[in-house]
Short mmCIF file of C-alpha atoms and ligand atoms in Angstrom, two decimals:
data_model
loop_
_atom_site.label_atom_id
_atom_site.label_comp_id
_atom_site.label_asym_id
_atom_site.label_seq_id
_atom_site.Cartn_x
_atom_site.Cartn_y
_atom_site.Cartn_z
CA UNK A 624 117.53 114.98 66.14
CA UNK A 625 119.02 116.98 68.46
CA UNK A 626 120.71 115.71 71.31
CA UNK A 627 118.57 117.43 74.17
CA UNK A 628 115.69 115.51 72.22
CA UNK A 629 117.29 112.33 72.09
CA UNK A 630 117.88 112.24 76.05
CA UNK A 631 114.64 113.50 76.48
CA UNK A 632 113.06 110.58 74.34
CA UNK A 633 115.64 108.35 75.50
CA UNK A 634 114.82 104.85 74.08
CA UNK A 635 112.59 106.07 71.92
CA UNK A 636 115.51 106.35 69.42
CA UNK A 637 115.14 102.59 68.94
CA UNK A 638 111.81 102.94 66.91
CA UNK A 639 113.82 105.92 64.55
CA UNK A 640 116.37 103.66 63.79
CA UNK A 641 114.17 100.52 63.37
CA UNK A 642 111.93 102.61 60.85
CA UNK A 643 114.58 104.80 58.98
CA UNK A 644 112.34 107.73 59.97
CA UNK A 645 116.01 108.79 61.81
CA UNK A 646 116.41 111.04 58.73
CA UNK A 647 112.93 113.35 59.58
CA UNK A 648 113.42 116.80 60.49
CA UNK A 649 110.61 116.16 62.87
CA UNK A 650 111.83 112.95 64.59
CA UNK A 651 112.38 114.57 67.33
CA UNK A 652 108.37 114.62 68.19
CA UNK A 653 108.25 111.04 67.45
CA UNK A 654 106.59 108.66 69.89
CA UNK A 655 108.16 105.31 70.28
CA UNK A 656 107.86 101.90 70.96
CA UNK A 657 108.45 102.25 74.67
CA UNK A 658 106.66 104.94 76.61
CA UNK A 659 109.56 107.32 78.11
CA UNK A 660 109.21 107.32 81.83
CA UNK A 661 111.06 103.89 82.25
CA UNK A 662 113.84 103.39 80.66
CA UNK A 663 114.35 106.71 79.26
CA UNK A 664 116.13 108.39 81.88
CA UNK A 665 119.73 107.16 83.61
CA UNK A 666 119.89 108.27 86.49
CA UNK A 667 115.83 108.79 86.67
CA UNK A 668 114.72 112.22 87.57
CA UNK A 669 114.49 113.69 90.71
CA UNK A 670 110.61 114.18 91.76
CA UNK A 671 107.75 112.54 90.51
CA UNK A 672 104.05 113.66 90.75
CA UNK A 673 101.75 110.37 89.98
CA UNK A 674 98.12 110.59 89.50
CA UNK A 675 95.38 108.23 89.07
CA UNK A 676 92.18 109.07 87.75
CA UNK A 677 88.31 107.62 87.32
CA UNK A 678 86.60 108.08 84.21
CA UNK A 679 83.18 109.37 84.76
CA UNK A 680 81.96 108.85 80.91
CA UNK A 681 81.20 105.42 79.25
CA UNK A 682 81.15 106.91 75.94
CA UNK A 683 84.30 105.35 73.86
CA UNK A 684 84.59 108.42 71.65
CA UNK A 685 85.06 110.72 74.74
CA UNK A 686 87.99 107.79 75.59
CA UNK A 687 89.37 108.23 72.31
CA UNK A 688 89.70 112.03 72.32
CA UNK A 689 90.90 112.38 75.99
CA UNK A 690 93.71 109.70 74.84
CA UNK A 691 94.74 111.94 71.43
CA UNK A 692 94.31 115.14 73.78
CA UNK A 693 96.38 113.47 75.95
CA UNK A 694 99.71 112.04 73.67
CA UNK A 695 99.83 115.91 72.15
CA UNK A 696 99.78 117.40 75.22
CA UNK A 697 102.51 115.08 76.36
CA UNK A 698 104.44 115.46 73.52
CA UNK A 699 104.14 119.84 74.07
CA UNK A 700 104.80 119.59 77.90
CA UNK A 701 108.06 117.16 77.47
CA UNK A 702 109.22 119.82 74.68
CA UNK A 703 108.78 122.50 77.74
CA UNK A 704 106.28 124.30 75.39
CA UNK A 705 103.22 125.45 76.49
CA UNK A 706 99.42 124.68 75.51
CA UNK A 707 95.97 126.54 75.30
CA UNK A 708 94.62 127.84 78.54
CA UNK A 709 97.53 126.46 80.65
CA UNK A 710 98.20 127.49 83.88
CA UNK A 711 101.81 128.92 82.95
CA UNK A 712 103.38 127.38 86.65
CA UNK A 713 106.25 126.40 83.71
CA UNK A 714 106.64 129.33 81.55
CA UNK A 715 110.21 130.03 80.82
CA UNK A 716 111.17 126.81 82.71
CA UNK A 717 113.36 124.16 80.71
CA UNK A 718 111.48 120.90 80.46
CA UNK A 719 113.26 119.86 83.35
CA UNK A 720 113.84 116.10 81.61
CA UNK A 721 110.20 115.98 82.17
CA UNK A 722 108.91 112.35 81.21
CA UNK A 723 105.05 111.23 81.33
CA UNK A 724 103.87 107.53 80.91
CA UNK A 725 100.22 106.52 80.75
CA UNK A 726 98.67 103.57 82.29
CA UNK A 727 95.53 101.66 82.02
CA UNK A 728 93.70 100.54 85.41
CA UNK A 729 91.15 97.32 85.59
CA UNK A 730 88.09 100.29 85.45
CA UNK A 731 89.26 100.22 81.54
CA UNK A 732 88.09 97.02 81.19
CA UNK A 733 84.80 97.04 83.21
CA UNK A 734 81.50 95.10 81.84
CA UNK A 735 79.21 97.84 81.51
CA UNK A 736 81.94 100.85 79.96
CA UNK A 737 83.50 100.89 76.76
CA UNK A 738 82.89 97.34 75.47
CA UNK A 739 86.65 96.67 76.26
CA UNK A 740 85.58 93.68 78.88
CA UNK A 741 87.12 90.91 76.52
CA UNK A 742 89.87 93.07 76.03
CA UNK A 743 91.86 93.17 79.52
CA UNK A 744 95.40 91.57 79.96
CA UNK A 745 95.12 88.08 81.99
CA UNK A 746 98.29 90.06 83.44
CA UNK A 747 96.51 93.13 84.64
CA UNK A 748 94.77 90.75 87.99
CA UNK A 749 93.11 92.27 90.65
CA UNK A 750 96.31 92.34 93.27
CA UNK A 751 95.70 90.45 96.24
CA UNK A 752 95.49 91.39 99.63
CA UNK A 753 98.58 90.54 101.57
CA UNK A 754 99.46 90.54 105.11
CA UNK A 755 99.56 93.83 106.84
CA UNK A 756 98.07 95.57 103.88
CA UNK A 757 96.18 99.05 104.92
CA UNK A 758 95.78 100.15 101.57
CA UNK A 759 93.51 103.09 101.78
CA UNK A 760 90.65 103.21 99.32
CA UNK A 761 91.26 106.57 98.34
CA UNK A 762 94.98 106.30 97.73
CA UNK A 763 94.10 102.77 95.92
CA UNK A 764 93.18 101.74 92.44
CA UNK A 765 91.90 104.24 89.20
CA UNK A 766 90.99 104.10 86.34
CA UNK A 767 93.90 105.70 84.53
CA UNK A 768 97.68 106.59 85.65
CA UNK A 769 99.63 109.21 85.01
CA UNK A 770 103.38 109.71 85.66
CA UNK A 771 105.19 112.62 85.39
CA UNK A 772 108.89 112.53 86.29
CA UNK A 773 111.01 115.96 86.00
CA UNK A 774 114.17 117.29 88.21
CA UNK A 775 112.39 120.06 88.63
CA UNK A 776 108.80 119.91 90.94
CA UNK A 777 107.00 122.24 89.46
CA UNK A 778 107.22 121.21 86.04
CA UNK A 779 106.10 117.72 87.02
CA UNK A 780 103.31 119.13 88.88
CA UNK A 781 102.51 121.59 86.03
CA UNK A 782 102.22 118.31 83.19
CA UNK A 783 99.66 116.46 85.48
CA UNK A 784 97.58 119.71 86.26
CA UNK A 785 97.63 120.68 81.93
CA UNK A 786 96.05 116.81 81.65
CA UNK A 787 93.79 116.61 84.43
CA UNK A 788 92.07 120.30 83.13
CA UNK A 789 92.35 118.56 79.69
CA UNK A 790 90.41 115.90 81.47
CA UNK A 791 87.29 117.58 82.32
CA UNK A 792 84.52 115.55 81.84
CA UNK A 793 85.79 113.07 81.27
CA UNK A 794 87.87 111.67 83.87
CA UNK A 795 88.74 113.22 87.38
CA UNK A 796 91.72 112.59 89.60
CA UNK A 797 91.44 109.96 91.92
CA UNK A 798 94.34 110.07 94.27
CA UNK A 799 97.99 111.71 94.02
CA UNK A 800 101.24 111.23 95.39
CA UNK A 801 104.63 113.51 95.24
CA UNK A 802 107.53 111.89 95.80
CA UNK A 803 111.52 112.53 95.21
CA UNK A 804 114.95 111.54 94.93
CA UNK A 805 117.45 113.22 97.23
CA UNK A 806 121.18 113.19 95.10
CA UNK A 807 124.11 112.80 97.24
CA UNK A 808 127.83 114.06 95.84
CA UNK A 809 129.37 112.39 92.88
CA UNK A 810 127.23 109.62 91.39
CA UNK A 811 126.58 107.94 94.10
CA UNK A 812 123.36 105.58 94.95
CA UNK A 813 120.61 107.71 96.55
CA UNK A 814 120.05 106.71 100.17
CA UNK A 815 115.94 106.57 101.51
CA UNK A 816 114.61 107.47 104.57
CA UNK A 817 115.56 104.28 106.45
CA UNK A 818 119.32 106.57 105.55
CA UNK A 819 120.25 102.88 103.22
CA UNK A 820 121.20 103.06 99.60
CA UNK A 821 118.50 102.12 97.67
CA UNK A 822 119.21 101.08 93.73
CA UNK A 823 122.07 99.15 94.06
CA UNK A 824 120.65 96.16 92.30
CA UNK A 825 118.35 96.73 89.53
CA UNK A 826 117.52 95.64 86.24
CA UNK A 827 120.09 97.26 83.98
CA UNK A 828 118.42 99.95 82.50
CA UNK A 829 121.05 99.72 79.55
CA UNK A 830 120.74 95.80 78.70
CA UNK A 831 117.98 95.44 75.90
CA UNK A 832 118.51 91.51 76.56
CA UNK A 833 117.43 92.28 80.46
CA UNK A 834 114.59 94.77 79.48
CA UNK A 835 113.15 92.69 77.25
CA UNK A 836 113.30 89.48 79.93
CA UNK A 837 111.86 91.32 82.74
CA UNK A 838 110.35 94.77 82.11
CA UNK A 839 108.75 94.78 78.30
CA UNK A 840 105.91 92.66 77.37
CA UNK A 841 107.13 90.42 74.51
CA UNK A 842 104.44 87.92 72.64
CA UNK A 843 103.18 86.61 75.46
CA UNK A 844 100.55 89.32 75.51
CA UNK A 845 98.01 90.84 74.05
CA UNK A 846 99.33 92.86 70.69
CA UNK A 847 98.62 96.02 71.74
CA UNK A 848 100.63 96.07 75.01
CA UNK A 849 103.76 94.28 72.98
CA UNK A 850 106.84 96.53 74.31
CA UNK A 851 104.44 97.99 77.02
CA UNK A 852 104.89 97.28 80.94
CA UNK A 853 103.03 96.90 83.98
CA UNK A 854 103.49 99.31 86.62
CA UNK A 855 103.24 98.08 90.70
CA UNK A 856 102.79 101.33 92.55
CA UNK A 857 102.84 101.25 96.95
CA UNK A 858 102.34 103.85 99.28
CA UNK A 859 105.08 102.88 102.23
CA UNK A 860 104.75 104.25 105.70
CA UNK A 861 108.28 104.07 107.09
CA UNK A 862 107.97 104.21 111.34
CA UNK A 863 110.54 106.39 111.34
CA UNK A 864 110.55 107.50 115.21
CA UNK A 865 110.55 103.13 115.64
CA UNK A 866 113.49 102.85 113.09
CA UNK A 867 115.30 105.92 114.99
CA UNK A 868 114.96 103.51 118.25
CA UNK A 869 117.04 100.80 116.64
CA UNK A 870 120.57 100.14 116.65
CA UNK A 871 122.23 100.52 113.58
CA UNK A 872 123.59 96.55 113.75
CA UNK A 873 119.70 95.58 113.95
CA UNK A 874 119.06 98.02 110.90
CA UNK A 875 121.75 96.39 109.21
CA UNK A 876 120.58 92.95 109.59
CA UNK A 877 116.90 93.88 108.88
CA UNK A 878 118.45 95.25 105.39
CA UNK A 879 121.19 92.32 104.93
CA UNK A 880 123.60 95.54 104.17
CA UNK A 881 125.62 97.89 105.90
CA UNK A 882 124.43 101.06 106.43
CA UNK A 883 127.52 103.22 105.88
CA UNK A 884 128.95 101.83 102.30
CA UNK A 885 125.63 99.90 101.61
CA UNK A 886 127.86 96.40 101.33
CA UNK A 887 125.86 93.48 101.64
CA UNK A 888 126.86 91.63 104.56
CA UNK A 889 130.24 89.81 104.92
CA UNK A 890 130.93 90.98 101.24
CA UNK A 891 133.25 94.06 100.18
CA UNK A 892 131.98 97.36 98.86
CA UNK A 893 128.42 98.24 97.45
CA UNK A 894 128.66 96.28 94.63
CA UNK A 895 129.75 93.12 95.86
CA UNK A 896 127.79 89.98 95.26
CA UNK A 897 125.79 89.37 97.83
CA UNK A 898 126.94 85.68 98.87
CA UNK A 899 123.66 84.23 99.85
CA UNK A 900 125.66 80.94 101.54
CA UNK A 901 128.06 82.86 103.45
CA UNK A 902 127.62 81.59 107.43
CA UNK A 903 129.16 82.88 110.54
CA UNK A 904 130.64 81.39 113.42
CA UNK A 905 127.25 79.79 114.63
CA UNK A 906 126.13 78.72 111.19
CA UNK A 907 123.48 81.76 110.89
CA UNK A 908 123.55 82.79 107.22
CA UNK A 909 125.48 86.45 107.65
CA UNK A 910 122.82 88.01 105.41
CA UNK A 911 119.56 86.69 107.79
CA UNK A 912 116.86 84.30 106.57
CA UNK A 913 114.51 87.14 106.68
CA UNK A 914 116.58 90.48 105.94
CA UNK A 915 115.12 92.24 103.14
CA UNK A 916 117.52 91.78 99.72
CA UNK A 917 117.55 88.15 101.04
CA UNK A 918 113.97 87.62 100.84
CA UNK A 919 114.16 90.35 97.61
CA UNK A 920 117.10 88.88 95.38
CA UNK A 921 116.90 87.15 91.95
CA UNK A 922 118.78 84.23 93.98
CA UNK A 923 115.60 83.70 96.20
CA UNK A 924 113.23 84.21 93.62
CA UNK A 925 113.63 82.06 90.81
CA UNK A 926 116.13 84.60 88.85
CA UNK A 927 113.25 86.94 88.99
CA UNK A 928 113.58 90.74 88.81
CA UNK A 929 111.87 93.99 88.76
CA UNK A 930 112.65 97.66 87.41
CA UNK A 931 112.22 99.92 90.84
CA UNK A 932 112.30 103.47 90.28
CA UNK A 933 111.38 104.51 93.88
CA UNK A 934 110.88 107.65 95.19
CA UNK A 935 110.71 109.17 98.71
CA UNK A 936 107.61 110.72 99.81
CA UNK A 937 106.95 113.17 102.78
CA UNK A 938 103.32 114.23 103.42
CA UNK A 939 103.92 115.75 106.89
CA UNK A 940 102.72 114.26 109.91
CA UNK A 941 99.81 112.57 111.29
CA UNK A 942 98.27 112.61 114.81
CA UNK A 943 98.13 109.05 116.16
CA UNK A 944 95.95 107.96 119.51
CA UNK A 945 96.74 104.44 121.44
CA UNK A 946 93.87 102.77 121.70
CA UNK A 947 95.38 101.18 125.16
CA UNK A 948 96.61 102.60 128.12
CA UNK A 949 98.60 104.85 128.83
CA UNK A 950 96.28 106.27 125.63
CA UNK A 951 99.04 109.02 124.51
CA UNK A 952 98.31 111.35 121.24
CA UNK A 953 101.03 112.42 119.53
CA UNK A 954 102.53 112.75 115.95
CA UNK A 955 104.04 110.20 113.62
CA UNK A 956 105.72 111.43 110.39
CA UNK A 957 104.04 110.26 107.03
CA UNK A 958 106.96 109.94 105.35
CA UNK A 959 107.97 106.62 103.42
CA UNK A 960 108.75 105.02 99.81
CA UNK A 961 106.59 105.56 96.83
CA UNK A 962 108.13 102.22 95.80
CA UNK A 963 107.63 102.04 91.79
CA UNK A 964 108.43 98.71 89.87
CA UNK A 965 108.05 98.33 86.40
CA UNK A 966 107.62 94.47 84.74
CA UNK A 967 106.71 92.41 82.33
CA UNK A 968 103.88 90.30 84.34
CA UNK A 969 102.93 91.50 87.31
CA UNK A 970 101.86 87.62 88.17
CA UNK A 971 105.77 86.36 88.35
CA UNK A 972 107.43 89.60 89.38
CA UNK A 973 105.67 91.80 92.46
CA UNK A 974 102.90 89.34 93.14
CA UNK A 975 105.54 86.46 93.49
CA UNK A 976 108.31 88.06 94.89
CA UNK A 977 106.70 89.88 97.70
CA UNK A 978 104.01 87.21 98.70
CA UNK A 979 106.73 85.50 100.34
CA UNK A 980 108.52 89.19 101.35
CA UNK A 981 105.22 90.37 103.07
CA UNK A 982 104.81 87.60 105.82
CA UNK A 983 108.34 87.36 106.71
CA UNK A 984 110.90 90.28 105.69
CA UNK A 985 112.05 91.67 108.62
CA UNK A 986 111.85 94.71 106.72
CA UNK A 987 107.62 95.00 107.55
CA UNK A 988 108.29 95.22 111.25
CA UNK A 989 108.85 99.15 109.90
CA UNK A 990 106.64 99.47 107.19
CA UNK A 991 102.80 99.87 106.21
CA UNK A 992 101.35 99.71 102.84
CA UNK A 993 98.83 102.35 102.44
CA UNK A 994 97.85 103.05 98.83
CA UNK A 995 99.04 101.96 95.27
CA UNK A 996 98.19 100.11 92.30
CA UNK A 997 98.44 98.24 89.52
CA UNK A 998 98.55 99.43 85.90
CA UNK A 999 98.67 98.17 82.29
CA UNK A 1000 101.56 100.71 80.79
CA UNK A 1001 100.95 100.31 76.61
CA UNK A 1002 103.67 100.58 74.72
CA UNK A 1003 104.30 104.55 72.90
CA UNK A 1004 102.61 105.75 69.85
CA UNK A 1005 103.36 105.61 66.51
CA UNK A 1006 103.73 108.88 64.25
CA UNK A 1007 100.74 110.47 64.35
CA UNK A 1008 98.47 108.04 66.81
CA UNK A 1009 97.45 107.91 70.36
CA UNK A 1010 97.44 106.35 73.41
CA UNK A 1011 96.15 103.08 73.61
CA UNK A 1012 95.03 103.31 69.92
CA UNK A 1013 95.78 99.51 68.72
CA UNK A 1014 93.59 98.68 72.18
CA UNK A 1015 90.90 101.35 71.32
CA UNK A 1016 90.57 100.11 66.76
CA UNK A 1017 91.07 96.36 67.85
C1 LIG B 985 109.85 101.03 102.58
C2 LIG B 985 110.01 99.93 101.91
C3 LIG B 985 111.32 99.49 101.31
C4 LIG B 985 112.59 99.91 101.59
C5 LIG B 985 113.03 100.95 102.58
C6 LIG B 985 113.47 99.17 100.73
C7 LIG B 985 114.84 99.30 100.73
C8 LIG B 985 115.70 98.53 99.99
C9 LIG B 985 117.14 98.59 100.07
C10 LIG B 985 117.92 99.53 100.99
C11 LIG B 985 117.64 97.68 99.21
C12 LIG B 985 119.13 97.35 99.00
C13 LIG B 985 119.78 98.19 97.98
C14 LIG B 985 119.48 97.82 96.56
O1 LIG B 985 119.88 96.74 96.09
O2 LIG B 985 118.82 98.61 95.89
C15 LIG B 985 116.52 97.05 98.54
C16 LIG B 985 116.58 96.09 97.60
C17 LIG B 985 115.51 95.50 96.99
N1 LIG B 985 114.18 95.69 97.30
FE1 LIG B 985 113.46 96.97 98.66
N2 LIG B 985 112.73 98.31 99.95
C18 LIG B 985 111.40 98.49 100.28
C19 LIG B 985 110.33 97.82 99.76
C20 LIG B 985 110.41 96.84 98.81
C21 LIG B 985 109.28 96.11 98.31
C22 LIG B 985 107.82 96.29 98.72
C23 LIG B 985 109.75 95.26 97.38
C24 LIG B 985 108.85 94.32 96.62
C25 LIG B 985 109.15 93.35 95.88
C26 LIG B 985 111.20 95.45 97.30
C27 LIG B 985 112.06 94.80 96.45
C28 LIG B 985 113.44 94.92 96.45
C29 LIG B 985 114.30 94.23 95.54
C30 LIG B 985 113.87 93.28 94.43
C31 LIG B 985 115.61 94.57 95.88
C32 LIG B 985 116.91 94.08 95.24
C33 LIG B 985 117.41 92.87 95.96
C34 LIG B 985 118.67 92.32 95.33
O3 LIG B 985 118.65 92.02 94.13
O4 LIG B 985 119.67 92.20 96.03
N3 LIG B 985 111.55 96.41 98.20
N4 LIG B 985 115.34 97.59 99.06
#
């Protein structure tokens, strides 16, 4: 294997070394018992293009072909090669660490489709509506998912545009979204449009122990999602000209971290331990009741945590009217988060954590949800299968 490969496959080394197939010449193609996408990449690459899709067959054979068209596709485009009739945006171009991970939407599982009804996850629910929600119906929901990641925007675009065409007839795309990761010097944590670092505490990428608690299905479901995920994907709307009103002590105690070094309050340095007990003068908790990593952290939530792999997104502007007087037009940016979280249920990680997060985070005074989903991510192929294959020949 060589060692472009292996960071290209990232964790998919596990299953070569688990199955002695480490030896093959040709282990480099092999799919693996994570999809790549997740875990694969440290730091994560910086754009995505996500797409979701509808189906518009009910014929389980045409499923079954899109999903082997699909996996070799994949496995060509993350090589940087090229396939039949493809658009050539990426000729020449190096694969750009492009990663693509597949997901399953509830329209898999419908009654009257592909005799899969019996067959959906308890842990893929229908998400519920929460407060503020303005999730618009076409940037909602699908069928299907598709991720590609890439530092390179072209070559993520390209991979989604090769399997939609490869698609035809069988499934069309539903909504998409771009979004991106701006690097700043050294290694340090990317900051979003709110200007905060954002990724300073995660599930460690690194710890199989913490993967396998929060972000891999274990036994607990169905077989053929065991080392699969679930995927929470939201469209944010930051107000950004609202935000830009504020002073930066509000912002500060909206986040429950400074804005410069990205400290959480009264604590030293980024990476401090938030101290969730720490009071001031008064005997306000310094990081507020309802600031966001308050209402967000592991400590509030039962130990609970998520994988986030956000992005940024900026779509431009749109032209708002007030429906009261003085009724001004003007233009608000639609710019935001394409906030991404990867877990093991769904249920006990975004459902439970922001339930509580969407009433009260201080955090939503800024923000509106307007798209996103919820996906069933199976785990990778073996040699030689498909997508979904243990779901499709249960
Ligand atoms: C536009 C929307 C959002 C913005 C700007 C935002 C921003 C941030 C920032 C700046 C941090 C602190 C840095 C870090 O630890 O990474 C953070 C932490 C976090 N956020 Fe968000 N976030 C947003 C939406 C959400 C949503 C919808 C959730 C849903 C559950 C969420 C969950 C978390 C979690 C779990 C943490 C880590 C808390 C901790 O362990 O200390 N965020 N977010």
């Amino acid at each position: 294997m060589n060692t472009s490969r292996r960071v290209v496959l990232g964790s998919l080394g596990v299953l070569a070394a688990s199955t002695n197939l480490a030896a093959s010449a040709t282990a480099e193609t092999l799919p693996g018992i994570h999809q790549p996408g997740i875990a694969s990449h440290s730091p994560g690459q910086d754009h995505t293009y996500f797409a979701a899709f509808d189906l518009t067959t009910s014929k389980r054979a045409d499923l079954v072909g899109l999903f082997r068209a699909w996996t070799d596709a994949s496995q060509n485009l993350m090589r940087g090669e090229t396939t039949d009739g493809d658009s050539l945006e990426s000729l020449d171009y190096a694969p750009a660490r492009l990663s693509i991970t597949f997901g399953f939407g509830a329209g898999l599982f419908a009654a009257d489709k592909f005799g899969l009804e019996n067959s959906r996850p308890p842990a893929l629910i229908d998400l519920p509506r929460f407060p503020g929600d303005e999730l618009d119906p076409a940037r909602t929901g699908g069928d299907l998912s598709v991720q590609a990641c890439a530092d390179d925007p072209q070559v993520a675009f390209h991979a989604v545009r090769q399997l939609a065409r490869l698609a035809n007839g069988v499934a069309t795309l539903r909504w998409t979204q771009t979004g991106y990761v701006s690097r700043p010097k050294a290694a340090a944590t990317p900051r979003n449009l709110m200007g905060f670092k954002d990724g300073t505490r995660n599930v460690d990428t690194t710890n199989p122990a913490e993967m396998a608690r929060f972000v891999w299905v274990g036994n607990e479901g169905p077989d053929w999602m065991q080392g699969g995920s679930y995927l929470v994907i939201r469209r944010i709307r930051m107000a950004l000209e609202h935000w830009d009103t504020t002073k930066v002590a509000f912002q500060e105690q909206t986040m429950g971290r400074t804005k410069h070094d990205g400290a959480p309050i009264g604590g030293h340095g980024e990476f401090a331990t938030p101290d969730f007990n720490a009071t001031d003068a008064n005997g306000n908790y310094k990081i507020a009741e309802t600031s966001h990593v308050r209402m967000a952290a592991p400590e509030m939530n039962n130990g609970m945590k998520i994988l986030r792999r956000p992005y940024s997104y900026n779509d431009g502007t749109n032209v708002t009217a007030e429906r009261w007087p003085p009724w001004r037009e003007g233009l608000e940016y639609d710019a935001g988060l394409v906030f991404i979280a990867y877990q093991r249920d769904p249920r006990t990680g975004f459902v439970q954590i922001f339930k509580k997060m969407s009433r009260m985070d201080m955090l939503n005074q800024f923000t509106t949800h307007t798209g996103g989903g919820l996906f069933a991510i199976p785990p990778g192929t073996t040699r030689g299968g498909y997508l979904g294959q243990r779901l499709l020949e249960s």
